[in-house]
PDB file of C-alpha atoms in Angstrom:
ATOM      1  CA  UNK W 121      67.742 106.380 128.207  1.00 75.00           C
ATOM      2  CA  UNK W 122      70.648 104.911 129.869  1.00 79.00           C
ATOM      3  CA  UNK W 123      70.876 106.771 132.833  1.00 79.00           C
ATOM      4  CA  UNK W 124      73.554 109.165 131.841  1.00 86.00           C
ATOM      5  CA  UNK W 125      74.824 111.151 128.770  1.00 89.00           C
ATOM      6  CA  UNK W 126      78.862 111.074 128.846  1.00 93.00           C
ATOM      7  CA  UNK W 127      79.109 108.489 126.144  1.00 93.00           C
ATOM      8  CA  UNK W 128      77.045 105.444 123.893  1.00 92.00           C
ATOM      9  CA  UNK W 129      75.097 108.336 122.451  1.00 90.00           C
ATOM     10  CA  UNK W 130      73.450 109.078 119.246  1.00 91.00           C
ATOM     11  CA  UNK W 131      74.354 110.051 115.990  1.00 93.00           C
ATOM     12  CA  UNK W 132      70.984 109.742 113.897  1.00 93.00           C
ATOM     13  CA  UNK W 133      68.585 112.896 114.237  1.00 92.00           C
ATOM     14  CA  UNK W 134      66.326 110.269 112.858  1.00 93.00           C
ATOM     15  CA  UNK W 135      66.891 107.625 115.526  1.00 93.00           C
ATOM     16  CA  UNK W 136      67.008 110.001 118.396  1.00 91.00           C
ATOM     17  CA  UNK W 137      63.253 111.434 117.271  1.00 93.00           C
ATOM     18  CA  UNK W 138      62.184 107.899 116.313  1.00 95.00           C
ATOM     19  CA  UNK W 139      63.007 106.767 119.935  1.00 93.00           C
ATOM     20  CA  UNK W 140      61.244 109.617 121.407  1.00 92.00           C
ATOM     21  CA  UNK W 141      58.043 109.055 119.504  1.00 96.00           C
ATOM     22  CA  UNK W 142      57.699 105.232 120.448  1.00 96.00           C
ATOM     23  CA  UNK W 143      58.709 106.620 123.766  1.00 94.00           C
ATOM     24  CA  UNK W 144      55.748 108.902 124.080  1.00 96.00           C
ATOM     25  CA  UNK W 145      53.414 106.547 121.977  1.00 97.00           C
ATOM     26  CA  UNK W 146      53.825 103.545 124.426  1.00 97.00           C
ATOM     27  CA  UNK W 147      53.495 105.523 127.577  1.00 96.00           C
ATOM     28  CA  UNK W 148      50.231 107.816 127.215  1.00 98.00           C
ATOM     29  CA  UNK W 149      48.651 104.890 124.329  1.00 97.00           C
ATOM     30  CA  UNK W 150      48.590 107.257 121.499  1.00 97.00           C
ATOM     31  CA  UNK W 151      49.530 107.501 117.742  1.00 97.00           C
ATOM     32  CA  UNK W 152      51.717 110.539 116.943  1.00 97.00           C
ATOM     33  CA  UNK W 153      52.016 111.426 113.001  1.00 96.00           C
ATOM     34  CA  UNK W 154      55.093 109.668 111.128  1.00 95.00           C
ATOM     35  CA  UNK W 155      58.568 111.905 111.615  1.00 94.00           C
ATOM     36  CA  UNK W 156      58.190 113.429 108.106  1.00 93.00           C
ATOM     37  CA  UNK W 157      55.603 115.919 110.119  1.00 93.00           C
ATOM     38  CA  UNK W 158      58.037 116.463 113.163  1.00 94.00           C
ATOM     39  CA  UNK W 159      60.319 119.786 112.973  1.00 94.00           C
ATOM     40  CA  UNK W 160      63.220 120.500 114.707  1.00 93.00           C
ATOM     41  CA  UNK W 161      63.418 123.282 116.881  1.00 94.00           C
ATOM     42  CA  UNK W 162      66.566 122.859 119.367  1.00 95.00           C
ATOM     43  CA  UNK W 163      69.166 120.270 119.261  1.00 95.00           C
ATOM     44  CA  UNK W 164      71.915 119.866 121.757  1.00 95.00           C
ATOM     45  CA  UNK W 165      74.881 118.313 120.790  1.00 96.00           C
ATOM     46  CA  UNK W 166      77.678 117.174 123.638  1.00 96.00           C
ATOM     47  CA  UNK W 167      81.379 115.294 123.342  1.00 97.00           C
ATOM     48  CA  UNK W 168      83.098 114.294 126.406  1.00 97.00           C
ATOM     49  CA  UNK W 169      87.083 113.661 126.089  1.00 97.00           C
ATOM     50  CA  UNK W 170      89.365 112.332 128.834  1.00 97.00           C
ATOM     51  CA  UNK W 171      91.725 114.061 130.842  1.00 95.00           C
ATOM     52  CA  UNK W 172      92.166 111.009 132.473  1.00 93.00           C
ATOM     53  CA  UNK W 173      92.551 112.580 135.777  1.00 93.00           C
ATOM     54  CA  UNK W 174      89.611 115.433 137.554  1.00 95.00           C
ATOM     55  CA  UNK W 175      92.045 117.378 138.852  1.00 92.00           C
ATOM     56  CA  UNK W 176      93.402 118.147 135.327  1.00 91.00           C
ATOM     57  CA  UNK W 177      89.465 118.972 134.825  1.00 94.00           C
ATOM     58  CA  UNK W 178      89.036 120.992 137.245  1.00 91.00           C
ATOM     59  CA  UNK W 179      92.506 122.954 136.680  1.00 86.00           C
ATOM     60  CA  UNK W 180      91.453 123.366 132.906  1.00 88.00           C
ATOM     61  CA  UNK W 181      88.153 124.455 133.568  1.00 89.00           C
ATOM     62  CA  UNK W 182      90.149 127.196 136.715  1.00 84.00           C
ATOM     63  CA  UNK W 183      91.900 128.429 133.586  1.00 78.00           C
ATOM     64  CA  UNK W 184      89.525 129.135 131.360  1.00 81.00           C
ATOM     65  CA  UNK W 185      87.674 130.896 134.487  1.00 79.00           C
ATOM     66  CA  UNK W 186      90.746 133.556 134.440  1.00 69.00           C
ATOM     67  CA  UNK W 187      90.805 134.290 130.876  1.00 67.00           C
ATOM     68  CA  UNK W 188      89.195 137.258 129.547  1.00 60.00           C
ATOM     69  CA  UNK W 189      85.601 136.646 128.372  1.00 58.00           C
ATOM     70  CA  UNK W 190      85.064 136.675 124.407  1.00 58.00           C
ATOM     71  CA  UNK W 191      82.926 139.061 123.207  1.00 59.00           C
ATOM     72  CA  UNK W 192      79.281 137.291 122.599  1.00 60.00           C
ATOM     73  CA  UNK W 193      75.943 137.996 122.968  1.00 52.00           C
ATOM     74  CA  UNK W 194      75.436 136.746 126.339  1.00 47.00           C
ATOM     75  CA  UNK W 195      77.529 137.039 129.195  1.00 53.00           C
ATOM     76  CA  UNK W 196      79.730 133.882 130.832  1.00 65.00           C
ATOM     77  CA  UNK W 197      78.126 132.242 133.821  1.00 75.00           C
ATOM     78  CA  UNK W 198      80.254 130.865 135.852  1.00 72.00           C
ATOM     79  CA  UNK W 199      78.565 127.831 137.980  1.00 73.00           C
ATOM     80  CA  UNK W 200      80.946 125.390 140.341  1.00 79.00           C
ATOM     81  CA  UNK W 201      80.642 122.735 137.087  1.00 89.00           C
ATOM     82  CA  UNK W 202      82.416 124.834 134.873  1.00 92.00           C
ATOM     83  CA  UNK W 203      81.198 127.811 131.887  1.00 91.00           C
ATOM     84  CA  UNK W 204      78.606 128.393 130.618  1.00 91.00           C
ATOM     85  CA  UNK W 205      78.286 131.255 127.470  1.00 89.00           C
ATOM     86  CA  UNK W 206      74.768 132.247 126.463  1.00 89.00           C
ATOM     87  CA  UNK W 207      73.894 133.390 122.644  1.00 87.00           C
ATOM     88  CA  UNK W 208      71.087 134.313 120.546  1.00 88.00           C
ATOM     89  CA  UNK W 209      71.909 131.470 118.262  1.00 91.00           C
ATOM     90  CA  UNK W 210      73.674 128.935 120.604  1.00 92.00           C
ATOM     91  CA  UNK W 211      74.855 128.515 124.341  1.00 93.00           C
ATOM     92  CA  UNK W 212      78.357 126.652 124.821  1.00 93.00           C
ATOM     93  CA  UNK W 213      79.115 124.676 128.130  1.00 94.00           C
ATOM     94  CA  UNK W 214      81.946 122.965 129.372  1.00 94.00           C
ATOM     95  CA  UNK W 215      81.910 121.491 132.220  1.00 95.00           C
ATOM     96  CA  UNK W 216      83.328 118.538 134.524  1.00 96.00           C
ATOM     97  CA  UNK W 217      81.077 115.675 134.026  1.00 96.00           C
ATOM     98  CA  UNK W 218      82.311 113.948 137.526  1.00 96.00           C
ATOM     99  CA  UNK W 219      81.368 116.863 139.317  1.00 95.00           C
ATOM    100  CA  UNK W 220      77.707 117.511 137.424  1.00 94.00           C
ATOM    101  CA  UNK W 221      76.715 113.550 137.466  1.00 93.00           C
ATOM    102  CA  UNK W 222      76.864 113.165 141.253  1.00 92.00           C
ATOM    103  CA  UNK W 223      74.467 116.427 141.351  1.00 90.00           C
ATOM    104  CA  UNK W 224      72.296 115.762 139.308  1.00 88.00           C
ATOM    105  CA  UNK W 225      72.090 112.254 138.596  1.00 88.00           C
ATOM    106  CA  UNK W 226      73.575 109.815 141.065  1.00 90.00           C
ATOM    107  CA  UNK W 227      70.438 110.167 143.486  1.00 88.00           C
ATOM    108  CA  UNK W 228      68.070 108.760 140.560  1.00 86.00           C
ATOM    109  CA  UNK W 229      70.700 105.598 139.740  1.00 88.00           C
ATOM    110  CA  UNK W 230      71.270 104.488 143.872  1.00 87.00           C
ATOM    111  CA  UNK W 231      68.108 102.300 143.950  1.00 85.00           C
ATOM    112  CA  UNK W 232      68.879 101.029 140.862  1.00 89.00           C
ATOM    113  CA  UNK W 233      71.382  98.137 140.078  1.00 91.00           C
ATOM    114  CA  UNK W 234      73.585 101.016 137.949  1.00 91.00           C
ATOM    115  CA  UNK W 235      77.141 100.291 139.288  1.00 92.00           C
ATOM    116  CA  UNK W 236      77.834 103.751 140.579  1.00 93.00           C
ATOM    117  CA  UNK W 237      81.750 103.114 141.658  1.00 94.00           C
ATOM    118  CA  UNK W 238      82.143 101.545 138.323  1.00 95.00           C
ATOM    119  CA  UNK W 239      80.962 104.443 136.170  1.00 95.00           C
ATOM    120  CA  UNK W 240      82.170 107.000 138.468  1.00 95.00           C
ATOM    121  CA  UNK W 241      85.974 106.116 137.849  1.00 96.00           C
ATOM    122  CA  UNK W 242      84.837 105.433 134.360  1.00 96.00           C
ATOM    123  CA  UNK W 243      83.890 109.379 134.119  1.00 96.00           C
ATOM    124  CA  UNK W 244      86.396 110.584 136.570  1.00 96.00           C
ATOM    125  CA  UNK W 245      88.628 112.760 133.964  1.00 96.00           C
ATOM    126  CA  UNK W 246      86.184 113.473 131.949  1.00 97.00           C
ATOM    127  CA  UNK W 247      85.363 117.287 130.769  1.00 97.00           C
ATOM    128  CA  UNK W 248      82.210 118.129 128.365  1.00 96.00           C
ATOM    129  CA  UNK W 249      81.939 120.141 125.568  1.00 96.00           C
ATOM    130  CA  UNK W 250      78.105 120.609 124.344  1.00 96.00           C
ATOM    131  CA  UNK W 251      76.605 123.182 122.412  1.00 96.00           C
ATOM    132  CA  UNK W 252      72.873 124.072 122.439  1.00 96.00           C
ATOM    133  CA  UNK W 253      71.656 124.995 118.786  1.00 97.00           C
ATOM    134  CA  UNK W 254      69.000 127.100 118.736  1.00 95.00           C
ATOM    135  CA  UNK W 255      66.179 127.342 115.631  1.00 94.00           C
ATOM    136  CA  UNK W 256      67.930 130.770 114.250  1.00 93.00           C
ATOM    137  CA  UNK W 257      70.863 129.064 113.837  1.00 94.00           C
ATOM    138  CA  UNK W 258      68.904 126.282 112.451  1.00 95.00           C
ATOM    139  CA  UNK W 259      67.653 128.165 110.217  1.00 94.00           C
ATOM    140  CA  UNK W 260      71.297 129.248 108.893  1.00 92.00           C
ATOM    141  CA  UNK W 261      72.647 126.323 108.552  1.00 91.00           C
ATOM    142  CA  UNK W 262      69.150 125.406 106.252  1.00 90.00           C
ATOM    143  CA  UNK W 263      69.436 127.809 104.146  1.00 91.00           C
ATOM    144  CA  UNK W 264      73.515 127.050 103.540  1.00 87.00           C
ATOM    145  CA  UNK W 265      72.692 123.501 102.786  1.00 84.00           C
ATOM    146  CA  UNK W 266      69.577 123.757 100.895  1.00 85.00           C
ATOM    147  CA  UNK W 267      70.034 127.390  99.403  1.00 87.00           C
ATOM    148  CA  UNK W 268      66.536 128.482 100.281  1.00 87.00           C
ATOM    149  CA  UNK W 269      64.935 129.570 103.372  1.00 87.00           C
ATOM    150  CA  UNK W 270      61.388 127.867 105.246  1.00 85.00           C
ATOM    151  CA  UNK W 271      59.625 128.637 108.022  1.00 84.00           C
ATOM    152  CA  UNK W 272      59.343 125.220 109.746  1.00 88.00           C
ATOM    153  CA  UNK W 273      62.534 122.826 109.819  1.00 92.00           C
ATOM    154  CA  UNK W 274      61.859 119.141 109.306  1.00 92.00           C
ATOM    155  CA  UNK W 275      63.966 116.605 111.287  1.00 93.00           C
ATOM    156  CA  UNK W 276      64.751 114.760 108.409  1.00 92.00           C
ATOM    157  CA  UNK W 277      66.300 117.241 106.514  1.00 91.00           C
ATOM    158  CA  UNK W 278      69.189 117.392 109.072  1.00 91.00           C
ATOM    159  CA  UNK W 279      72.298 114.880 109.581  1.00 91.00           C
ATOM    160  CA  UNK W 280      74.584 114.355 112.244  1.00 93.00           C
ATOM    161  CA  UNK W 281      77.738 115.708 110.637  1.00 93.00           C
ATOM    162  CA  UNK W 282      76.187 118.995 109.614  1.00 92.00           C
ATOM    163  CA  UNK W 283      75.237 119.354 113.567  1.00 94.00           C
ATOM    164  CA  UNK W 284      78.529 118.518 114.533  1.00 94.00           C
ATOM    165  CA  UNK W 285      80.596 120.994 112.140  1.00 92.00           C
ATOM    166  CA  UNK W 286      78.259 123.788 113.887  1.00 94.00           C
ATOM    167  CA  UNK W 287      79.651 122.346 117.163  1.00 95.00           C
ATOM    168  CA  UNK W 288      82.845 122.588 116.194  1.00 92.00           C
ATOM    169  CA  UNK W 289      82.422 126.301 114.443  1.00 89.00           C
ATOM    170  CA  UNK W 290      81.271 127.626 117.746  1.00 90.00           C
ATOM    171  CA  UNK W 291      83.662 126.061 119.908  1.00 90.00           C
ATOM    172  CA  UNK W 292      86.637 127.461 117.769  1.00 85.00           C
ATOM    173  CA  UNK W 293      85.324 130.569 117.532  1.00 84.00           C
ATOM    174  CA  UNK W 294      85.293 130.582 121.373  1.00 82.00           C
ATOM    175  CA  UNK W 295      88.554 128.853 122.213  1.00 80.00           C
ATOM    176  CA  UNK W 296      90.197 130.781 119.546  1.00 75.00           C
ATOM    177  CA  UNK W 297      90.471 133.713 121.268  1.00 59.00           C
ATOM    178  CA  UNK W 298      90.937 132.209 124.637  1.00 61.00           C
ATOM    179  CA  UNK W 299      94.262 129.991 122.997  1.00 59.00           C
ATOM    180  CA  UNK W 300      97.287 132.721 123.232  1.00 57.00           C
ATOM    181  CA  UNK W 301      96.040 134.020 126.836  1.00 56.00           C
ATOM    182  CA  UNK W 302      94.902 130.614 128.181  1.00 57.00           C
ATOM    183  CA  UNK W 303      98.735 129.229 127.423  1.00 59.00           C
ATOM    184  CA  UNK W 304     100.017 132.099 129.707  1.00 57.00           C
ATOM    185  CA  UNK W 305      97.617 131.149 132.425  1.00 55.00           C
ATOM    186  CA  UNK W 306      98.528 127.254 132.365  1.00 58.00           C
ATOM    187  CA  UNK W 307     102.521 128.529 132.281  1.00 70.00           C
ATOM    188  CA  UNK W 308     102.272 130.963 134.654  1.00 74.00           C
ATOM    189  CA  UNK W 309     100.304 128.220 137.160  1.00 74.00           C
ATOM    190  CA  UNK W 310     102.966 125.323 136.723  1.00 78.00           C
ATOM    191  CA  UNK W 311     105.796 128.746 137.368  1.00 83.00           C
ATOM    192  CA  UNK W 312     103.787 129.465 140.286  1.00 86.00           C
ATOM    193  CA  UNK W 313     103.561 125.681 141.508  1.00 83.00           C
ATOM    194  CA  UNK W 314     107.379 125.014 140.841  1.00 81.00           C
ATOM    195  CA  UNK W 315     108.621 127.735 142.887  1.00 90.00           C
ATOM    196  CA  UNK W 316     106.509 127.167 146.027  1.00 90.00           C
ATOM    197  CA  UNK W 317     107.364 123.054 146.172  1.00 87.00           C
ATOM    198  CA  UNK W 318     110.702 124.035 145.732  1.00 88.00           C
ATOM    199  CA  UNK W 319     111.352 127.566 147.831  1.00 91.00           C
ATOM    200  CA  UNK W 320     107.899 126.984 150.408  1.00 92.00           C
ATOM    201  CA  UNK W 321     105.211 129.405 149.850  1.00 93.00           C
ATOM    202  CA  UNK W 322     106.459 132.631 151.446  1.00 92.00           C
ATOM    203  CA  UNK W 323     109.602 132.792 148.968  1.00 93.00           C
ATOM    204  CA  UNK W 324     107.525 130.637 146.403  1.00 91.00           C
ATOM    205  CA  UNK W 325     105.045 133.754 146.403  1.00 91.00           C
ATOM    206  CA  UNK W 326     108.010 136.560 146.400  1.00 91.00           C
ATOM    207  CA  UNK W 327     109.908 134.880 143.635  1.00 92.00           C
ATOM    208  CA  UNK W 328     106.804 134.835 141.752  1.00 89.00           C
ATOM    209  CA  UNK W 329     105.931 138.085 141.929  1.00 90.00           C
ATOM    210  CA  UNK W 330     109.476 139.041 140.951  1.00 90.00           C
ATOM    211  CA  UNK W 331     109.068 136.715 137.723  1.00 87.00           C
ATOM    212  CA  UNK W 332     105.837 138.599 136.835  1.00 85.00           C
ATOM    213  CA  UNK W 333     107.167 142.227 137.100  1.00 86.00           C
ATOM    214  CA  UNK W 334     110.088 140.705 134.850  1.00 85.00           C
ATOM    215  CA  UNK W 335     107.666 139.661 132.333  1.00 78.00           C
ATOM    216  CA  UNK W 336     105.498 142.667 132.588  1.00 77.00           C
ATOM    217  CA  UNK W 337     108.019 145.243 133.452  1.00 79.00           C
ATOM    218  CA  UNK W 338     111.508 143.839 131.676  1.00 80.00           C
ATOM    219  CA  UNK W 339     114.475 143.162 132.806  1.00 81.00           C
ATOM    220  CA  UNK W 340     115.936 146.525 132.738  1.00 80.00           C
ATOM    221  CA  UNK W 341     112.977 148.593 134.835  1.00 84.00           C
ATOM    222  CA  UNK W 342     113.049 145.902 137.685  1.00 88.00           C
ATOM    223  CA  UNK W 343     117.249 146.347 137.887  1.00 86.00           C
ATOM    224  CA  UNK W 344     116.915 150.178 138.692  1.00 86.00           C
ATOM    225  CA  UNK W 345     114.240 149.382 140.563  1.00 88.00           C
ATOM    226  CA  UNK W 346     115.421 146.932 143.648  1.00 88.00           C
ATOM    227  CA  UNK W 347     119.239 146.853 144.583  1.00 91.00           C
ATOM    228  CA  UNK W 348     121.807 144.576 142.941  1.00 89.00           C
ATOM    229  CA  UNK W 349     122.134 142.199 145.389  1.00 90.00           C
ATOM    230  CA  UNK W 350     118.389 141.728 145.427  1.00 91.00           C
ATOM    231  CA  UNK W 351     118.071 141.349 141.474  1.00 91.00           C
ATOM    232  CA  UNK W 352     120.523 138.945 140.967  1.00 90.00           C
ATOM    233  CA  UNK W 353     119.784 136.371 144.263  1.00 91.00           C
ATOM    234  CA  UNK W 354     116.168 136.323 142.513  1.00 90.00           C
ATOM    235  CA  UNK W 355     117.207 135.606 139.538  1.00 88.00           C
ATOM    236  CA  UNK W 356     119.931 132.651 140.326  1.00 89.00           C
ATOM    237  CA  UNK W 357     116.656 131.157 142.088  1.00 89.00           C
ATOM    238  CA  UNK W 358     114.854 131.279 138.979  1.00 87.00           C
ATOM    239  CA  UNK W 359     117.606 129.638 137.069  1.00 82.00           C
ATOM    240  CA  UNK W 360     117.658 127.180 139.772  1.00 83.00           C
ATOM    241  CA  UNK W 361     114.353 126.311 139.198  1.00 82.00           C
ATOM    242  CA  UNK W 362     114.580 126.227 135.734  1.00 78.00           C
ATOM    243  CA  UNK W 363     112.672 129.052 135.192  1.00 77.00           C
ATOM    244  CA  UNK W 364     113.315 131.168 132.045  1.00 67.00           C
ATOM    245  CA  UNK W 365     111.976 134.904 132.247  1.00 68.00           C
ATOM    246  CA  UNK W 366     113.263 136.071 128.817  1.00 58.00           C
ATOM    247  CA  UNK W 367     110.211 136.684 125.905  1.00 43.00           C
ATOM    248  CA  UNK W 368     108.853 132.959 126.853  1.00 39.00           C
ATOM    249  CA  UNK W 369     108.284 130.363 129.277  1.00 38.00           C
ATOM    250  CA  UNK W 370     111.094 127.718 128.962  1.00 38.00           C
ATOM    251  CA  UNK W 371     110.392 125.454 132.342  1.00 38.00           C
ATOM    252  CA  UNK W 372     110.188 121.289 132.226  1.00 39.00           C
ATOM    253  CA  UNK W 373     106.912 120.915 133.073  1.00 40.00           C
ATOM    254  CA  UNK W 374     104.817 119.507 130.296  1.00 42.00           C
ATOM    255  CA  UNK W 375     102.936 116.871 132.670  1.00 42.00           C
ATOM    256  CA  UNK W 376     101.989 119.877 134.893  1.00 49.00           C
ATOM    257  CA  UNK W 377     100.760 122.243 132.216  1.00 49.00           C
ATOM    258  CA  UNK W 378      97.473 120.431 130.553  1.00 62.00           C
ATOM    259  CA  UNK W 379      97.809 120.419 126.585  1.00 70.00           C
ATOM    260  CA  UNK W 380      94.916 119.810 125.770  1.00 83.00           C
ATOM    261  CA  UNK W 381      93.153 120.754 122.445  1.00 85.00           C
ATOM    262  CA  UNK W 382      89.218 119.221 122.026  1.00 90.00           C
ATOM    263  CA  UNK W 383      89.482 119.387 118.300  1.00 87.00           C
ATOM    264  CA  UNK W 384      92.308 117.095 117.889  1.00 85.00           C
ATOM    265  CA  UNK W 385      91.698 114.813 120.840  1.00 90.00           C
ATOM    266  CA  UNK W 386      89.563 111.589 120.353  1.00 93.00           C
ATOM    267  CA  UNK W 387      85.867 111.703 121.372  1.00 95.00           C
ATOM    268  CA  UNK W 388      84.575 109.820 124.240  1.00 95.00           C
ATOM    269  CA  UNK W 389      82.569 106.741 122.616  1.00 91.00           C
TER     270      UNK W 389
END
């Protein structure tokens, strides 16, 4: 209704239907039947949070691309926006909103008087988090609420913060097992980054690669397996760079490595 869905949404089931019905109503002259005879049968629910900054979208979203897919029903699609994870009884995306508005939407807003530059920086860091309830799981959360199970599911008999707790369900369940191997991914990146701007990108590269075999391979196997001289030039430019390769990651780089966690972070309003 306004031209674009990152934030001033909705939070009523009710109004959201209500709106649609006038909507329909006014345009083809027509009297629909009062909302107590509408059903739901899909809802989408989406929350945008700022990273303040795209790149930091667009690195989060690379990460997530490198971490192991969670077993669900569907398999991940990966499109240049960001994820997408297909499921019998929902489909999770997050994506870049930046990126997916000047696709999809920007072309219908330029002969309009929408202030594009305006709304563009105002979406700039922004990355989306929407979930796509289908009627089966509908029909769960119906039957949790209400103890009994129907065949049609009336609008009314649904509220916002029901919707939303499914949202967030799903999302942890999905996150959840991405959180231990996506925290490697970001540290190994900002490892990665700190020895190339400080050693160029040929020794950047080999010093990386010798961190990696130290986590994988241990201290120990790597000594017997390159000479002494070797070993121990690597590893003073490791310490140089502040680069711990003991059982963790111990490098000052918090404002490289994105902590970011969408169920603590404040929604996009």
């Amino acid at each position: 209704m306004l031209g674009y869905n990152s934030h001033n949404g909705f939070y009523d089931v009710k109004e959201v239907c209500s709106g649609l019905k006038k909507l329909v109503e006014n345009g083809y002259g027509i009297t629909l039947p009062d909302l107590e005879e509408w059903y739901l049968q899909r809802i989408d629910i989406a929350i945008c949070f700022d990273l303040c900054d795209n790149q930091k979208v667009i690195r989060y979203i690379d990460n997530l691309r490198k971490c192991d897919y969670p077993r669900r029903e569907g398999k991940a699609k990966d499109y240049r926006f960001g994820l997408e994870y297909p499921g019998q009884v929902s489909t999770l995306k997050i994506y870049n909103k930046l990126l997916e508005f000047r696709v999809h939407d920007i072309s219908k807003l330029r002969k309009t008087d929408f202030n594009l530059e305006e709304y563009c920086n105002f979406v700039k860091g922004l990355v989306r988090f929407e979930v796509e309830i289908k009627k089966r799981k509908l029909s769960d959360l119906y039957r949790k609420i209400y103890c009994k199970e129907v065949r049609n599911l009336k609008v009314l008999d649904f509220n916002y913060n029901d919707l939303k707790e499914v949202w967030k369900c799903e999302f942890m369940k999905l996150l959840k097992m991405y959180d231990s191997e996506l925290k490697i991914v970001s540290e190994e990146e900002s490892v990665k980054e700190r020895l190339i701007t400080l050693y160029g990108q040929v020794r950047g590269d080999r010093l990386f690669d010798f961190f990696m075999r130290l986590k994988v391979q241990g201290r120990d196997v790597v000594k017997k397996d390159v000479s002494k001289s070797k070993y121990y030039r690597n590893v003073s430019f490791l310490s140089s760079a502040g680069v711990d390769f003991s059982q963790k990651y111990d490098i000052d780089l918090s404002n490289e490595i994105i902590d970011f966690n969408p169920f603590e972070w404040k929604e996009v309003i």
